[in-house]
Amino acid sequence: MPDVASDTYYTAAVNWAVAKGYITGYAATGTFGPDDSLTAEMLCVILCRIQNGTGNVQLLRTAITDGGSVSDWARNGCAWALQNGVLSGYDNGDGTRSLHPGETIYRARAASVLVNASESNVLTPKGSPADGPDLSGLQVGHHVLFGSYEQDNNLANGTEPIEWRVLDVADGKALLVSEYGLDSQMYNFPHTSVTWETCTLRPWLNDTFFNAAFSATDQARIATTVVANDDNPDHGTPGGNDTQDKVFCLSIAEASRYFADNVDRVCAPTAYVAGQRKVLVESGACRWWLRSPGYNEYNPSFAGAFAAGVDVNGSVSDGHAVAFYYAVRPAMWVNL
C-alpha cells in the first residue's frame, strides 16, 4: 500500500492482512488509511472475510431499523455479523434495534464484538496457537507472517511478526525469504578465505537466529535443506562443499532467478537494523548478503576475502568484503 511506510511496527501486519484479503483498503484511491478510524461495518466485514462468511442480507431489513444505511460493500458482512450474533445492535427502547454501521468502533464496542464472536464460535481458527500459523495454500508471490524477531527497535514491547515472501513452491514445501533486512552481520570474521560452509554467518543463522525467531512448533515446520554451494559463475571462485541448513542466505543464482529485476531485489532494513548503525542505509535501502563466494578468495593487499551480496540499487555484486556488516535476509524451506 503506497501510504504504509516500510519500517513501521504495523507494516508486516498490514501487508499480511492485505495479502490475505481481510482488509483491502480504499478501492478509489488504492490506499490503506492506517490512521483512519474503524467503523462498525468495517469490523463486521473484516471478521466476515476472515471466516469467508455469507450473511442473509434480508436481516438488514427485518432485524434492524437502520439497515438501509449500511454501505453496499458492507451488506454481506453486517448481515453475517447479525446472523451469527457477532453484532446485535443498540436497543431503541421500543422493541426495535439499530446497528449504527458508520459509527466509530471504540475499544469497548470492539471488545464486545470479539467476545460475541468467540462465544458464537464463528472465529475458531484452523488450528490452535500451538499448531503454528496456517501455511496451506501458499503460492509464489504471497506474503506470510511466520516467527517473530525484534524489528521496531523498541525492545520494551517484545518482538514483531516476521514477514516473508514466497519465492517458490514445490514438493509440499515453500521457499521463503524475509521481506526486510532483519539483522546486520558480517559474512565472516576475521578477514580470511572462507566458504558458506565455514563462514560465521551460517551458524549465526542456524543457531542464534533460528532459536530467537522461532518457537519449537515453528522450528518443526522448517525443513532441513541440502544447500548447493556453486562456484562463482563469473570468476570461478570455489563455493566449497554443499551443506545442510535450516536457514541460509540465497545464492547468486537464486537471487537472479527468484526476483524480477534490480528493483525487486531492493531491500529495506527494519528500524532495528537501521538503529544498529552498522549497515549503510541509502534512500531507505541497504545491502544484503548472498551465500555465494565473491570474485576473489583472498586479496593480500586488502587483507580480506569477498562474498556475494545485493547492493542498495538491487544489483547483484560479488565484491563484498566478508568482515563488513551487511543486512541479512534469511531464507528457508518450510513444510506446508
Coordinates of C-alpha atoms in Angstrom, one line a residue:
M1 CA 0.0 0.0 0.0
P2 CA 1.5 3.4 -1.0
D3 CA 0.6 5.1 2.3
V4 CA 2.1 2.4 4.5
A5 CA 5.8 3.1 5.3
S6 CA 8.2 0.1 5.0
D7 CA 9.6 0.5 8.5
T8 CA 6.7 0.9 11.0
Y9 CA 5.6 -1.5 13.7
Y10 CA 2.5 -2.3 11.8
T11 CA 3.9 -2.7 8.3
A12 CA 4.2 -6.5 8.4
A13 CA 0.7 -6.8 9.8
V14 CA -0.8 -4.6 7.2
N15 CA 0.9 -6.4 4.4
W16 CA -0.3 -9.7 5.8
A17 CA -4.0 -8.5 6.1
V18 CA -3.9 -7.1 2.6
A19 CA -2.3 -10.3 1.2
K20 CA -5.0 -12.4 2.9
G21 CA -7.7 -10.2 1.6
Y22 CA -9.0 -9.4 5.1
I23 CA -8.5 -5.6 4.6
T24 CA -8.4 -4.3 1.1
G25 CA -8.1 -0.6 1.7
Y26 CA -9.9 2.0 -0.3
A27 CA -10.7 0.9 -3.9
A28 CA -11.0 4.5 -5.2
T29 CA -7.5 5.6 -4.1
G30 CA -5.6 2.3 -3.7
T31 CA -4.6 3.4 -0.2
F32 CA -4.9 1.7 3.2
G33 CA -5.5 4.6 5.5
P34 CA -3.5 3.4 8.5
D35 CA -4.5 6.3 10.7
D36 CA -8.2 6.3 9.8
S37 CA -10.9 5.3 12.3
L38 CA -12.6 1.8 12.1
T39 CA -16.3 1.8 11.8
A40 CA -18.7 -0.9 13.0
E41 CA -19.5 -2.1 9.4
M42 CA -15.7 -2.2 8.6
L43 CA -15.1 -4.5 11.5
C44 CA -18.0 -6.7 10.5
V45 CA -16.6 -7.0 7.0
I46 CA -13.1 -7.9 8.3
L47 CA -14.4 -10.6 10.6
C48 CA -16.7 -12.0 7.9
R49 CA -13.8 -12.1 5.4
I50 CA -11.6 -14.0 7.9
Q51 CA -14.3 -16.7 8.0
N52 CA -15.3 -16.4 4.3
G53 CA -18.8 -16.0 5.7
T54 CA -22.1 -15.4 3.9
G55 CA -25.0 -13.5 5.5
N56 CA -28.7 -13.2 4.8
V57 CA -29.0 -9.6 3.7
Q58 CA -32.8 -9.8 4.4
L59 CA -31.8 -9.3 8.0
L60 CA -30.8 -5.8 7.3
R61 CA -34.5 -5.0 6.5
T62 CA -36.1 -7.1 9.2
A63 CA -33.8 -7.2 12.2
I64 CA -32.7 -3.5 12.4
T65 CA -34.2 -0.2 11.7
D66 CA -31.2 1.4 10.0
G67 CA -30.3 -1.4 7.6
G68 CA -30.7 1.0 4.7
S69 CA -27.7 3.0 5.9
V70 CA -25.3 0.0 5.6
S71 CA -22.8 0.6 2.8
D72 CA -23.3 -1.7 -0.3
W73 CA -19.8 -3.2 0.2
A74 CA -20.6 -4.0 3.8
R75 CA -24.0 -5.5 3.5
N76 CA -22.9 -9.1 3.4
G77 CA -20.5 -8.6 6.3
C78 CA -23.1 -6.8 8.5
A79 CA -25.7 -9.4 7.7
W80 CA -23.3 -12.2 8.6
A81 CA -22.5 -10.4 11.9
L82 CA -26.2 -10.1 12.8
Q83 CA -26.9 -13.6 11.8
N84 CA -24.2 -15.1 13.9
G85 CA -24.7 -12.8 17.0
V86 CA -21.4 -11.1 16.5
L87 CA -23.1 -7.7 16.5
S88 CA -26.6 -7.3 17.9
G89 CA -27.0 -3.6 17.6
Y90 CA -28.5 -1.0 20.0
D91 CA -31.8 -1.3 21.8
N92 CA -34.0 1.6 20.6
G93 CA -36.3 1.2 23.6
D94 CA -39.4 0.4 21.5
G95 CA -38.7 -3.2 20.8
T96 CA -36.5 -2.4 17.7
R97 CA -32.7 -2.4 17.3
S98 CA -30.4 -0.3 15.3
L99 CA -26.9 -1.1 14.1
H100 CA -25.2 2.3 13.7
P101 CA -23.0 0.9 10.9
G102 CA -21.0 4.1 10.3
E103 CA -20.2 4.7 14.0
T104 CA -16.5 4.6 15.0
I105 CA -16.0 1.3 16.8
Y106 CA -14.4 2.3 20.1
R107 CA -12.4 -0.1 22.2
A108 CA -15.4 -1.1 24.4
R109 CA -17.6 -2.0 21.5
A110 CA -14.8 -3.8 19.7
A111 CA -14.1 -5.9 22.8
S112 CA -17.8 -6.7 22.9
V113 CA -17.8 -7.8 19.3
L114 CA -14.8 -10.0 19.7
V115 CA -16.3 -11.7 22.8
N116 CA -19.5 -12.3 20.9
A117 CA -17.6 -13.8 18.0
S118 CA -15.6 -16.0 20.3
E119 CA -18.7 -17.2 22.2
S120 CA -20.5 -17.8 18.9
N121 CA -17.6 -20.0 17.7
V122 CA -17.5 -18.2 14.4
L123 CA -13.8 -17.2 14.7
T124 CA -12.5 -20.6 15.5
P125 CA -9.1 -20.8 13.8
K126 CA -7.9 -23.8 11.7
G127 CA -5.5 -24.8 14.4
S128 CA -4.7 -23.8 18.0
P129 CA -1.9 -21.4 18.6
A130 CA 0.3 -24.4 19.4
D131 CA -0.2 -25.6 15.8
G132 CA 1.6 -22.5 14.5
P133 CA 0.4 -20.4 11.5
D134 CA -1.6 -21.9 8.7
L135 CA 0.7 -22.2 5.7
S136 CA -1.6 -24.1 3.5
G137 CA -2.4 -22.7 0.1
L138 CA 0.7 -20.6 -0.2
Q139 CA 1.7 -19.5 -3.7
V140 CA 4.6 -17.7 -5.3
G141 CA 4.3 -14.0 -4.5
H142 CA 2.3 -14.4 -1.4
H143 CA 3.4 -12.9 1.9
V144 CA 3.1 -14.7 5.2
L145 CA 3.8 -14.0 8.8
F146 CA 5.9 -16.7 10.5
G147 CA 8.1 -16.5 13.6
S148 CA 9.0 -13.2 15.3
Y149 CA 12.1 -11.0 15.7
E150 CA 12.9 -7.6 17.0
Q151 CA 12.1 -5.1 14.2
D152 CA 10.7 -1.8 15.5
N153 CA 13.8 -1.1 17.7
N154 CA 11.6 -0.9 20.8
L155 CA 12.8 -3.7 23.0
A156 CA 10.2 -2.9 25.6
N157 CA 7.3 -4.1 23.5
G158 CA 8.7 -7.5 22.6
T159 CA 9.4 -8.9 19.1
E160 CA 7.3 -8.4 16.0
P161 CA 6.0 -11.0 13.5
I162 CA 8.4 -11.6 10.6
E163 CA 7.0 -11.0 7.1
W164 CA 8.2 -13.5 4.5
R165 CA 7.9 -13.5 0.7
V166 CA 7.1 -16.8 -1.0
L167 CA 9.7 -17.4 -3.8
D168 CA 8.9 -21.0 -4.8
V169 CA 6.5 -23.8 -4.0
A170 CA 7.5 -27.4 -4.7
D171 CA 7.0 -30.9 -3.3
G172 CA 4.8 -29.8 -0.4
K173 CA 7.3 -27.0 0.7
A174 CA 7.6 -23.3 0.2
L175 CA 10.8 -21.3 -0.2
L176 CA 10.6 -18.1 1.9
V177 CA 12.8 -15.1 2.2
S178 CA 12.4 -12.3 4.7
E179 CA 10.8 -9.2 3.1
Y180 CA 13.2 -6.9 5.1
G181 CA 16.7 -7.0 6.3
L182 CA 16.3 -8.5 9.8
D183 CA 19.8 -8.0 11.3
S184 CA 23.2 -6.7 10.5
Q185 CA 26.0 -9.3 10.5
M186 CA 29.4 -10.0 9.0
Y187 CA 29.7 -12.8 6.5
N188 CA 32.7 -14.0 8.3
F189 CA 35.2 -12.8 10.9
P190 CA 38.1 -12.5 10.6
H191 CA 39.1 -11.3 7.1
T192 CA 40.2 -14.6 5.6
S193 CA 39.4 -17.1 2.8
V194 CA 36.0 -18.7 3.6
T195 CA 33.1 -20.5 2.0
W196 CA 29.5 -20.7 3.1
E197 CA 30.3 -24.0 4.9
T198 CA 32.9 -22.4 7.1
C199 CA 31.7 -18.7 7.4
T200 CA 30.5 -17.4 10.8
L201 CA 27.2 -16.2 9.3
R202 CA 26.0 -19.7 8.7
P203 CA 26.0 -20.8 12.4
W204 CA 24.5 -17.5 13.4
L205 CA 21.5 -18.2 11.1
N206 CA 21.1 -21.8 12.1
D207 CA 21.6 -21.4 15.8
T208 CA 21.3 -17.8 17.1
F209 CA 18.6 -16.5 14.7
F210 CA 16.8 -19.9 14.4
N211 CA 16.3 -20.2 18.2
A212 CA 15.5 -16.5 18.7
A213 CA 12.9 -16.2 15.9
F214 CA 11.0 -19.5 16.0
S215 CA 9.1 -21.5 18.6
A216 CA 9.6 -25.2 18.9
T217 CA 6.4 -25.6 16.8
D218 CA 7.7 -23.3 14.1
Q219 CA 11.1 -24.9 14.1
A220 CA 9.5 -28.3 13.3
R221 CA 7.9 -26.7 10.2
I222 CA 11.3 -25.7 8.8
A223 CA 12.8 -28.3 6.5
T224 CA 16.5 -29.3 6.6
T225 CA 17.7 -28.3 3.1
V226 CA 20.6 -29.6 1.1
V227 CA 22.1 -26.2 0.0
A228 CA 24.1 -26.2 -3.2
N229 CA 27.2 -24.0 -3.0
D230 CA 28.2 -23.4 -6.6
D231 CA 31.4 -21.7 -7.6
N232 CA 31.3 -18.0 -8.5
P233 CA 29.7 -18.0 -12.0
D234 CA 31.9 -15.3 -13.4
H235 CA 35.3 -15.8 -11.6
G236 CA 35.2 -19.5 -10.7
T237 CA 36.0 -18.8 -7.0
P238 CA 35.3 -22.1 -5.2
G239 CA 32.0 -22.4 -3.5
G240 CA 33.0 -25.2 -1.3
N241 CA 31.0 -28.2 -0.2
D242 CA 27.3 -28.4 -0.3
T243 CA 25.7 -28.0 3.2
Q244 CA 22.6 -29.0 5.1
D245 CA 20.9 -26.0 6.6
K246 CA 17.6 -25.0 8.2
V247 CA 18.2 -21.3 7.4
F248 CA 20.5 -19.9 4.8
C249 CA 21.2 -17.0 2.5
L250 CA 20.2 -17.1 -1.1
S251 CA 22.9 -17.7 -3.8
I252 CA 23.7 -15.6 -6.8
A253 CA 21.7 -17.9 -9.0
E254 CA 18.7 -17.8 -6.6
A255 CA 18.8 -14.0 -6.3
S256 CA 18.8 -13.8 -10.1
R257 CA 16.1 -16.4 -10.6
Y258 CA 13.5 -15.5 -8.0
F259 CA 13.4 -11.7 -8.3
A260 CA 12.1 -10.0 -11.4
D261 CA 14.8 -7.3 -11.6
N262 CA 17.0 -5.0 -9.6
V263 CA 14.1 -3.0 -8.2
D264 CA 12.5 -6.2 -7.0
R265 CA 15.7 -7.1 -5.1
V266 CA 16.0 -3.8 -3.3
C267 CA 15.8 -4.4 0.4
A268 CA 14.7 -2.1 3.2
P269 CA 16.1 -2.6 6.7
T270 CA 13.9 -2.8 9.7
A271 CA 14.1 0.0 12.3
Y272 CA 16.1 -2.4 14.4
V273 CA 18.8 -2.8 11.7
A274 CA 18.8 0.9 11.0
G275 CA 19.2 1.6 14.7
Q276 CA 22.3 -0.6 14.9
R277 CA 24.1 1.9 12.6
K278 CA 26.3 -0.9 11.3
V279 CA 24.8 -1.1 7.8
L280 CA 24.8 1.8 5.4
V281 CA 21.3 2.8 4.5
E282 CA 20.8 4.9 1.4
S283 CA 17.3 6.1 0.3
G284 CA 15.8 3.6 2.7
A285 CA 17.6 0.6 1.2
C286 CA 20.6 -1.5 2.4
R287 CA 23.0 -4.1 1.1
W288 CA 22.3 -7.7 2.0
W289 CA 24.3 -10.9 1.9
L290 CA 24.2 -13.8 -0.5
R291 CA 26.0 -17.1 0.3
S292 CA 27.9 -17.4 -2.9
P293 CA 31.7 -16.7 -3.0
G294 CA 32.9 -13.3 -4.3
Y295 CA 35.3 -12.6 -7.1
N296 CA 38.4 -13.4 -5.0
E297 CA 39.2 -15.9 -2.2
Y298 CA 41.8 -13.7 -0.7
N299 CA 43.3 -10.4 -1.6
P300 CA 46.6 -9.9 0.3
S301 CA 46.7 -6.1 -0.4
F302 CA 43.2 -5.8 1.2
A303 CA 43.9 -8.5 3.8
G304 CA 40.5 -9.9 3.2
A305 CA 38.2 -12.1 1.2
F306 CA 34.9 -11.4 -0.6
A307 CA 31.4 -12.8 -0.7
A308 CA 28.5 -12.0 -2.9
G309 CA 25.7 -9.7 -2.0
V310 CA 23.0 -7.3 -3.3
D311 CA 23.7 -3.6 -3.5
V312 CA 21.3 -0.8 -2.4
N313 CA 20.1 -0.5 -6.0
G314 CA 19.2 -4.2 -6.2
S315 CA 22.1 -5.3 -8.4
V316 CA 24.0 -8.5 -7.6
S317 CA 27.6 -7.9 -6.6
D318 CA 30.5 -10.3 -5.8
G319 CA 32.7 -7.7 -4.2
H320 CA 31.6 -7.5 -0.6
A321 CA 34.4 -7.9 2.0
V322 CA 33.4 -10.7 4.3
A323 CA 34.2 -8.8 7.5
F324 CA 32.0 -5.8 6.7
Y325 CA 28.5 -5.5 8.1
Y326 CA 25.5 -6.0 5.7
A327 CA 21.9 -6.8 6.3
V328 CA 20.7 -10.4 6.5
R329 CA 17.6 -11.7 4.7
P330 CA 17.2 -15.2 5.9
A331 CA 15.8 -17.8 3.6
M332 CA 14.4 -21.3 4.3
W333 CA 12.1 -24.0 3.0
V334 CA 9.0 -24.7 5.2
N335 CA 6.7 -27.7 5.1
L336 CA 3.2 -26.8 4.0

